[in-house]
PDB file of C-alpha atoms in Angstrom:
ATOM      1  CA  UNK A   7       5.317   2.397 -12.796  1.00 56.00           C
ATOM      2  CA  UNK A   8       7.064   2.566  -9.274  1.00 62.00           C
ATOM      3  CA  UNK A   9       4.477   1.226  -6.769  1.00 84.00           C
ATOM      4  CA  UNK A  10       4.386   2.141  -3.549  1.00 91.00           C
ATOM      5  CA  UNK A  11       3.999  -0.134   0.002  1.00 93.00           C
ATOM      6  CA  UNK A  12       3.115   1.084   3.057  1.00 95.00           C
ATOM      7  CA  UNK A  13       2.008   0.147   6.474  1.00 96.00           C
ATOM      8  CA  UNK A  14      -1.850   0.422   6.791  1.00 96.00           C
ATOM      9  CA  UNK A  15      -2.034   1.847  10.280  1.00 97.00           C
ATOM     10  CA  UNK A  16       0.466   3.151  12.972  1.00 97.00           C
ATOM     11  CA  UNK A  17      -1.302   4.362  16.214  1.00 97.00           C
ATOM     12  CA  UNK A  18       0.914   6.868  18.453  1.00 97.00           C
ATOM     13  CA  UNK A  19       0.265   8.914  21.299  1.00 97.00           C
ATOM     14  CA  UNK A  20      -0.068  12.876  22.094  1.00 97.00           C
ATOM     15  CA  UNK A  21       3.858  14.183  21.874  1.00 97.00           C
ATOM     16  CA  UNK A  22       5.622  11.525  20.213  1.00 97.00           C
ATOM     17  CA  UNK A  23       7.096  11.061  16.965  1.00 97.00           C
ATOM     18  CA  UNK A  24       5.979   9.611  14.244  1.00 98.00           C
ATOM     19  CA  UNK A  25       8.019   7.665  11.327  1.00 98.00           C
ATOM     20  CA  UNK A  26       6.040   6.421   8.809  1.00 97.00           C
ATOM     21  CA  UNK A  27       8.384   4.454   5.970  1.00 96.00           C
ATOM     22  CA  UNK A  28       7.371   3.822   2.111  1.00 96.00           C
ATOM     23  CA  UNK A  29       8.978   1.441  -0.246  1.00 95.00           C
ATOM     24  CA  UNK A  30       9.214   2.239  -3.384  1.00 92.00           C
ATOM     25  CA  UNK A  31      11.716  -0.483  -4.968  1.00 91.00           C
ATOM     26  CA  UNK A  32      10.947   0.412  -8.795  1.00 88.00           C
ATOM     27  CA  UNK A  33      11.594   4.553  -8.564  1.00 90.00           C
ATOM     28  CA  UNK A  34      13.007   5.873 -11.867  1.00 87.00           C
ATOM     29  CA  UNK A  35      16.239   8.201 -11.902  1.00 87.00           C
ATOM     30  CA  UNK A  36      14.324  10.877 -12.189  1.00 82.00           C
ATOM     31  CA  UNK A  37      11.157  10.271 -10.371  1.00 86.00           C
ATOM     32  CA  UNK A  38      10.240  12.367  -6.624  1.00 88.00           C
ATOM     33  CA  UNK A  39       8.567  11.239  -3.470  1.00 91.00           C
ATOM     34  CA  UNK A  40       5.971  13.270  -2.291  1.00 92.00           C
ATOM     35  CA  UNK A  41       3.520  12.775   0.621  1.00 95.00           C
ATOM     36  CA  UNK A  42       0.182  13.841   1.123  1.00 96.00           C
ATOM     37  CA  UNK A  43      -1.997  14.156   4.132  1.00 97.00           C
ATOM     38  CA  UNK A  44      -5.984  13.218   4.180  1.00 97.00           C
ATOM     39  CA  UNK A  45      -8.629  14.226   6.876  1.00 96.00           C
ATOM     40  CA  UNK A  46     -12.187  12.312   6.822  1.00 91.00           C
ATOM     41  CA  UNK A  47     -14.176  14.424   4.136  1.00 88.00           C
ATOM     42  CA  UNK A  48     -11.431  16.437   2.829  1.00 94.00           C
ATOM     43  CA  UNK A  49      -9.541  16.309  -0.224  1.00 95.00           C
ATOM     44  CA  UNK A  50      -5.095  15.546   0.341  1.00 95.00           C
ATOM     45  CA  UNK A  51      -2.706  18.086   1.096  1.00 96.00           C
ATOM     46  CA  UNK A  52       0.755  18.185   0.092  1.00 94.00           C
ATOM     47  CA  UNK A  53       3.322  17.629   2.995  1.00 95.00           C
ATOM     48  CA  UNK A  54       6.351  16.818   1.213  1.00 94.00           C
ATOM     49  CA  UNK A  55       8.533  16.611  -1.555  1.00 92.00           C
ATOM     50  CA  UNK A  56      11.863  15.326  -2.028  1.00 92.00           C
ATOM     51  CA  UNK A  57      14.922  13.596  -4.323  1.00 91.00           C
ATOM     52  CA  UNK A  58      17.241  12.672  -1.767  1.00 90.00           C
ATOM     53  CA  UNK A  59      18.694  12.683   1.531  1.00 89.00           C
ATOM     54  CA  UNK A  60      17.133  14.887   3.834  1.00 95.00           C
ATOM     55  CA  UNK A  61      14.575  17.410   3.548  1.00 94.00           C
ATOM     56  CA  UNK A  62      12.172  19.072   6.268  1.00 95.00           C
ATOM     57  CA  UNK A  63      10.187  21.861   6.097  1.00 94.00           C
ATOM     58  CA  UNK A  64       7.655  23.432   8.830  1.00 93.00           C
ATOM     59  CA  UNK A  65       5.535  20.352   9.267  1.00 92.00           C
ATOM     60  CA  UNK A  66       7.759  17.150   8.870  1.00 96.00           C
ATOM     61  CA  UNK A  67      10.971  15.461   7.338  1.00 97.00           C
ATOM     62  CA  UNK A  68      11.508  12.867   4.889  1.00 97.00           C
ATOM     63  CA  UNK A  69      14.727  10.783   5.320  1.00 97.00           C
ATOM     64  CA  UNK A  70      15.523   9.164   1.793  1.00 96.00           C
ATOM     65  CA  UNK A  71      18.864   6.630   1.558  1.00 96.00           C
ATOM     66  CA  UNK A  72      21.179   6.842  -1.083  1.00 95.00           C
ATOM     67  CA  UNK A  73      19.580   3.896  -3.010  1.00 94.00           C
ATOM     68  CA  UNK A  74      16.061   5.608  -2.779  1.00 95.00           C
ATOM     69  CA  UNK A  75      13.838   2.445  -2.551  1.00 94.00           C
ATOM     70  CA  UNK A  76      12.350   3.538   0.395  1.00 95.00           C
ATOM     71  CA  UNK A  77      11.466   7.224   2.146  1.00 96.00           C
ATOM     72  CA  UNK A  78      10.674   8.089   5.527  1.00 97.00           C
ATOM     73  CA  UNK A  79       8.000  10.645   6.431  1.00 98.00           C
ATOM     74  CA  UNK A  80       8.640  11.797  10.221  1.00 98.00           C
ATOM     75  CA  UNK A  81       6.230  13.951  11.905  1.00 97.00           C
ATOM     76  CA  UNK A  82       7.735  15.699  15.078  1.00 94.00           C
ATOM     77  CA  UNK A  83       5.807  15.783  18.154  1.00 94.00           C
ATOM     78  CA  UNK A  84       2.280  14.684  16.885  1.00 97.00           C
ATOM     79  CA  UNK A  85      -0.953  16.191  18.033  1.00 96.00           C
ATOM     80  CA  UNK A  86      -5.098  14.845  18.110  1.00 97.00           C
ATOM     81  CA  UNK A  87      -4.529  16.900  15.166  1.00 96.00           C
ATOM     82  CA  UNK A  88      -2.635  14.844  13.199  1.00 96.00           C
ATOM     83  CA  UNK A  89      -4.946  12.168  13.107  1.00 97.00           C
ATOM     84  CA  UNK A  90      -5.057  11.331   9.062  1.00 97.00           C
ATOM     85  CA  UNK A  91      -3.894   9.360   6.438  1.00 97.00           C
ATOM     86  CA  UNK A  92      -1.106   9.404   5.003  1.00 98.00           C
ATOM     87  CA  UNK A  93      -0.313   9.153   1.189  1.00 96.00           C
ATOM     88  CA  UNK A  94       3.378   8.080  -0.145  1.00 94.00           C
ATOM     89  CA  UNK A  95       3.342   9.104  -3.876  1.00 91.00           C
ATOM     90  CA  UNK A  96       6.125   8.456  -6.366  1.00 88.00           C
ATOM     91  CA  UNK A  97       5.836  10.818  -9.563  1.00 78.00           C
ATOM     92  CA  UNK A  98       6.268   9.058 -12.354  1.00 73.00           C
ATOM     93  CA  UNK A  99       7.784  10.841 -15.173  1.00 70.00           C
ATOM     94  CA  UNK A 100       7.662   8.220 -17.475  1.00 70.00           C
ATOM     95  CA  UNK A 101       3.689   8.116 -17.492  1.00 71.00           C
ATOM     96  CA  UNK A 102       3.527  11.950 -17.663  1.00 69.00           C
ATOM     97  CA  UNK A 103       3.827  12.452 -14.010  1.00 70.00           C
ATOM     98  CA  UNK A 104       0.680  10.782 -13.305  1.00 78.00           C
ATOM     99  CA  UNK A 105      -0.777  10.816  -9.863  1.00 83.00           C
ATOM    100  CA  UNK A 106      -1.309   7.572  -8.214  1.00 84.00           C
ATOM    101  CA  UNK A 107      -2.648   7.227  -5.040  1.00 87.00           C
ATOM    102  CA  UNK A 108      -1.719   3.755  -2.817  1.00 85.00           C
ATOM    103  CA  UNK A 109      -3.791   2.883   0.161  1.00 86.00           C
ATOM    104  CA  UNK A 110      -2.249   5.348   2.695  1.00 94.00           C
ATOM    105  CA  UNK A 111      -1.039   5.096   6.136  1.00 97.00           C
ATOM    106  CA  UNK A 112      -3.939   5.565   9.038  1.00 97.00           C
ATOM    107  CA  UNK A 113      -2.413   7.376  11.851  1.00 98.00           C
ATOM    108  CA  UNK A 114      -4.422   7.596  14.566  1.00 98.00           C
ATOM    109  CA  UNK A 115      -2.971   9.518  17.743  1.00 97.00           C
ATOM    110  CA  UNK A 116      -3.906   8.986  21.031  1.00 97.00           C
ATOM    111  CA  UNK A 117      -4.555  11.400  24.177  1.00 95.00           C
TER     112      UNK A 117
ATOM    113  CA  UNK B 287      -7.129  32.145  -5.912  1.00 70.00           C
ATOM    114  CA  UNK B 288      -9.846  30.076  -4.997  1.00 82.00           C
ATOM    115  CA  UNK B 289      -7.446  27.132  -6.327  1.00 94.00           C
ATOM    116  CA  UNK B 290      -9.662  23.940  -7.313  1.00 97.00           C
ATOM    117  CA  UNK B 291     -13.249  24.765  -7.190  1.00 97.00           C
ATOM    118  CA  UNK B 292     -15.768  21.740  -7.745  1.00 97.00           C
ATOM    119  CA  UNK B 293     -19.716  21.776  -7.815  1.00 97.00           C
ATOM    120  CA  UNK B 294     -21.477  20.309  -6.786  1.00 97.00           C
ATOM    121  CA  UNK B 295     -21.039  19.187  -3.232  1.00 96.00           C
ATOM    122  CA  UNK B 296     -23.579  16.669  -3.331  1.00 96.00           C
ATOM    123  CA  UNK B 297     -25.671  15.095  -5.278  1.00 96.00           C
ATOM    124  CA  UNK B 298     -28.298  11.892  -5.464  1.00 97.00           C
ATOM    125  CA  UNK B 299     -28.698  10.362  -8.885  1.00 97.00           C
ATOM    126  CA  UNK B 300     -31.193   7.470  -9.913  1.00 97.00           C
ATOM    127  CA  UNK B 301     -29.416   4.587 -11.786  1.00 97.00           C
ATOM    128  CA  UNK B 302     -29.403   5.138 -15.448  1.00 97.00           C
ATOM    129  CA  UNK B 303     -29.240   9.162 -14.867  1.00 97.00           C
ATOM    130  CA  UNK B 304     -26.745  11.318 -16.559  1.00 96.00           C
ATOM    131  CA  UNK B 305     -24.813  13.958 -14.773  1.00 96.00           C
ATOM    132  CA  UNK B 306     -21.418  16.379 -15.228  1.00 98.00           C
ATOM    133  CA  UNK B 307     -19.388  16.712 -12.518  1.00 98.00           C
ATOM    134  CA  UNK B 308     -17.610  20.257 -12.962  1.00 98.00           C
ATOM    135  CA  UNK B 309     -13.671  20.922 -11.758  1.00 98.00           C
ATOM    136  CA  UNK B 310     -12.431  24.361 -12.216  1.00 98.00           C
ATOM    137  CA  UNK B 311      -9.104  25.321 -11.220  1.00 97.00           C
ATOM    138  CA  UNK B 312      -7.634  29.066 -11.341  1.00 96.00           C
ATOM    139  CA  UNK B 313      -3.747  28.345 -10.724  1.00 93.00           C
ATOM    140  CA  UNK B 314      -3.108  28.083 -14.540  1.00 92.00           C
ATOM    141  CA  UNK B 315      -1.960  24.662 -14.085  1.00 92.00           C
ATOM    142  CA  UNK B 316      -1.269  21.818 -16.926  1.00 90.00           C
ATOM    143  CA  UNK B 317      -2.325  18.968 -15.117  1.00 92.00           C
ATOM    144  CA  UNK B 318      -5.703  18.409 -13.771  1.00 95.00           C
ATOM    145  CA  UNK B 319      -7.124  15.082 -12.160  1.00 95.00           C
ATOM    146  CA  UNK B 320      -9.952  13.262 -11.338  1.00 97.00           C
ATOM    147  CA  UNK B 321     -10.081  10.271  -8.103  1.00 97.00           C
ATOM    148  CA  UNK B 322     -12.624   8.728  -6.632  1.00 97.00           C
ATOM    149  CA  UNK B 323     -12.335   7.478  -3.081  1.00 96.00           C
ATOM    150  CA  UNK B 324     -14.722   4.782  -2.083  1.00 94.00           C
ATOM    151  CA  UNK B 325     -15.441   4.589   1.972  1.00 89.00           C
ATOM    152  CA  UNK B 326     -12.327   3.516   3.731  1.00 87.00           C
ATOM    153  CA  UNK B 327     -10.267   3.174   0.296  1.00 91.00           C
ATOM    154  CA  UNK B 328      -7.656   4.961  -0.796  1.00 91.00           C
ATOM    155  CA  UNK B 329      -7.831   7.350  -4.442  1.00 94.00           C
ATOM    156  CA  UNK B 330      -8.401   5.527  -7.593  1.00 94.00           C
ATOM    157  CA  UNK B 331      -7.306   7.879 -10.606  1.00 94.00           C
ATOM    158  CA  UNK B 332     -10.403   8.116 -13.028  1.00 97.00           C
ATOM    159  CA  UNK B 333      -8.915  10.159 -15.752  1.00 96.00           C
ATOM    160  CA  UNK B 334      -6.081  12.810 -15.869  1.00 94.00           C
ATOM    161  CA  UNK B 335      -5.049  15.366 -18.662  1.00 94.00           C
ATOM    162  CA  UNK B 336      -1.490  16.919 -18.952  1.00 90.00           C
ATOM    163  CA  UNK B 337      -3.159  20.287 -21.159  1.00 92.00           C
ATOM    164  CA  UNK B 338      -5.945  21.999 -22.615  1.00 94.00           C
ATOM    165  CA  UNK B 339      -7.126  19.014 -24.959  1.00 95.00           C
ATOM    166  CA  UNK B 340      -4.950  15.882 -24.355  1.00 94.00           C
ATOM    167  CA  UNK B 341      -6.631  13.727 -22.052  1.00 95.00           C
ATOM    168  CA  UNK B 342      -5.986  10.070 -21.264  1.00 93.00           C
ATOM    169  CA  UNK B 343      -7.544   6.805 -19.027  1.00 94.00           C
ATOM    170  CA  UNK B 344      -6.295   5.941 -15.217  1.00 93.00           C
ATOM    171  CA  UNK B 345      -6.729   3.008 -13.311  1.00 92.00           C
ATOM    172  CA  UNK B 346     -10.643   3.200 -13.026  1.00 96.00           C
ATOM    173  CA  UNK B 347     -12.318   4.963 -16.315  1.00 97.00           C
ATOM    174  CA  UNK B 348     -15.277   2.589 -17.143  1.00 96.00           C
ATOM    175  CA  UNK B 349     -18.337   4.656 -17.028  1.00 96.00           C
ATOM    176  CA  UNK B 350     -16.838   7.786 -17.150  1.00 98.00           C
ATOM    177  CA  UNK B 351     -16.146  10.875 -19.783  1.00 97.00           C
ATOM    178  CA  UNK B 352     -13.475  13.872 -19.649  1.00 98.00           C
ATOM    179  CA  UNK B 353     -12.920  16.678 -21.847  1.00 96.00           C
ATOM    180  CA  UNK B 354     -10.664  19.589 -21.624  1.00 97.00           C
ATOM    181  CA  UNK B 355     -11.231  22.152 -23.769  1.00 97.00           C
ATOM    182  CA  UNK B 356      -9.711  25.125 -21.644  1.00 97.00           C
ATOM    183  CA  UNK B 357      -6.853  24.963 -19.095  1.00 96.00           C
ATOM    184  CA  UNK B 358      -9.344  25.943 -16.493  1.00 97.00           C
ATOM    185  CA  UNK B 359     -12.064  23.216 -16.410  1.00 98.00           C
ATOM    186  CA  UNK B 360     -12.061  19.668 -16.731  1.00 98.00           C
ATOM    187  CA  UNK B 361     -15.371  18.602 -16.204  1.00 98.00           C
ATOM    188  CA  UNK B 362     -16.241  14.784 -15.925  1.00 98.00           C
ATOM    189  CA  UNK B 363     -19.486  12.953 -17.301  1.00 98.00           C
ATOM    190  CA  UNK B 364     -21.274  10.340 -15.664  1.00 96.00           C
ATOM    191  CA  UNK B 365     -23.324   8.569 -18.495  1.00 90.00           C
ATOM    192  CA  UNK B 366     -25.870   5.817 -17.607  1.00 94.00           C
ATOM    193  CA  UNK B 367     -25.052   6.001 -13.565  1.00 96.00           C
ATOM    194  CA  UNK B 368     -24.920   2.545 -11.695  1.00 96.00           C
ATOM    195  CA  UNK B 369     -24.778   2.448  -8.004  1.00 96.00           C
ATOM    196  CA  UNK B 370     -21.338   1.085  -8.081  1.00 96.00           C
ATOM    197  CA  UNK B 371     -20.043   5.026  -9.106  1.00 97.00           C
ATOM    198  CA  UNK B 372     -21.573   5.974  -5.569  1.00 97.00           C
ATOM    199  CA  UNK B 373     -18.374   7.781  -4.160  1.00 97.00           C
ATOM    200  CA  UNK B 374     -16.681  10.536  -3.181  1.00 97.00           C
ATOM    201  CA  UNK B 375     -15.105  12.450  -6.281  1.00 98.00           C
ATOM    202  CA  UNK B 376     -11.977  14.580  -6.242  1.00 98.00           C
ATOM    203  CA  UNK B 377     -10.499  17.087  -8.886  1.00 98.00           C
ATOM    204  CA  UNK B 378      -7.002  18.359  -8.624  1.00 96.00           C
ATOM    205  CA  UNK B 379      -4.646  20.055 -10.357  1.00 95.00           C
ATOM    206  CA  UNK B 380      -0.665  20.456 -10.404  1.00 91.00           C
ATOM    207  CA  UNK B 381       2.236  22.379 -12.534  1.00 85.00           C
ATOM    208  CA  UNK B 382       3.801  19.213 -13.666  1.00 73.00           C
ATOM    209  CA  UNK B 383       6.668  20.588 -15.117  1.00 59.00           C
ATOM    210  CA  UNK B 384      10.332  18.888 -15.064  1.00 58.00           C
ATOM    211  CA  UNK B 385      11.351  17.553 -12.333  1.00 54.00           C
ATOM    212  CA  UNK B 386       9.448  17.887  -8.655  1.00 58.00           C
ATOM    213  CA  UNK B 387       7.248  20.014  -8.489  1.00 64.00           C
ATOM    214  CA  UNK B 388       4.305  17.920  -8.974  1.00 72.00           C
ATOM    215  CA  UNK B 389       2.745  19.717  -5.676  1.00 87.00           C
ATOM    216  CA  UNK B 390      -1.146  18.499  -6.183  1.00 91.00           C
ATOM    217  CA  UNK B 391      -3.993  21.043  -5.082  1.00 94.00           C
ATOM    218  CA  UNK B 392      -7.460  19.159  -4.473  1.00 96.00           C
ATOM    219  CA  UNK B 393     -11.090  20.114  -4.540  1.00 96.00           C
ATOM    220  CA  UNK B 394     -13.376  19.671  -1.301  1.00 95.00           C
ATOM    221  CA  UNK B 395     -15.040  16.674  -3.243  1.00 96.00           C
ATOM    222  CA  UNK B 396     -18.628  15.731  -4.266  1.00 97.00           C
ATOM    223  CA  UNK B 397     -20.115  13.252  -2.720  1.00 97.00           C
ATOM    224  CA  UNK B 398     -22.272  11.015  -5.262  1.00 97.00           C
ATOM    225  CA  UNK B 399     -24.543   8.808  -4.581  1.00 97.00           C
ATOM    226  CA  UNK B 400     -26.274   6.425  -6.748  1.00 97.00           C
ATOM    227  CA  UNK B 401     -30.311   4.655  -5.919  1.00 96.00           C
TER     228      UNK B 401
END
């Protein structure tokens, strides 16, 4: 089961960018990041998916190296908004793509 | 699509009670989930099921009952309630098919609390 580690809270401000990295030493061959986004009393949301290298889609990028034991989720220009957790999930095929949730990121931006 | 539909929103039980939380999902998807997120805490996967009557245990399923009987619903029972199970519940549900596309959609939660 690839476990994930990530950093329990990042604080930014109103504007900036925000990089929040995942390691994930034990991924499979076949196995994809995803990350998910959490607002107080509200179930995730998917963000992102992705295999390797780069992929970015209206809301952020993830940046994963060749050797894939780490990902980086990158947020553009955060708002108040984005004030969340953030989830780095690795899908692992092996246990039937089962869902497991780590302790998430707490971003917290600033005016 | 209302996507992952779960009732009810909230709910006080006595300890020792009985209850059925219900999870209904109208994607068509194989996989459906169950979490529970304690205050502050991250998800803890309860049970998950990859199809209409396969089930199995995740990292939490003391205390707790699943059955899938359609590819709709995956209701989950609550037998004997203990103030410990006080928490926010989530269902979800994905494709989970081949490779990627494990994009989860979640329920707005019930919020549980045992006395």
């Amino acid at each position: 089961l690839a476990k994930t580690t990530q950093p329990i809270s990042m604080d930014s401000y109103e504007g900036q960018e925000v990089n929040i990295t995942c390691s994930h030493n034990n991924i499979a061959t076949n196995d994809y990041i995803t990350w998910y986004q959490q607002f107080p009393s509200q179930g995730p949301r998917f963000i992102i998916q992705g295999y390797k290298t780069k992929v970015t889609n209206e809301v952020a990028s993830l940046f994963i190296p060749a050797d894939r034991k780490s990902s980086t989720l990158s947020l553009p220009r955060v708002s108040l908004s984005d004030t969340a957790v953030y989830y780095c999930l690795v899908n692992d095929q092996a246990a039937g793509n089962k869902l497991t949730f780590g302790g998430g990121t707490r971003v917290l931006v600033k005016p | 699509n209302a996507g992952v539909t779960q009732t009810p929103k909230f709910r006080i039980l006595k300890i020792g009670q009985s209850m059925t939380l219900q999870c209904t999902q109208d994607m068509n998807h194989n996989y459906m989930y169950w979490y529970r997120q304690d205050p502050g805490m991250g998800l803890k996967l309860i049970y998950y099921s990859v199809g209409a009557g396969i089930t199995d245990k995740g990292e939490v399923p003391n205390g707790y009952n699943v059955s899938r009987s359609t590819t709709e619903d995956f209701p989950l029972r609550l037998e004997l309630a203990a103030p410990s199970q006080t928490s926010v519940y989530f269902c979800a549900s994905s494709k989970g098919w081949g490779t990627g596309n494990t994009e989860a959609f979640f329920g707005q939660g019930t919020r549980l609390t045992v006395v």
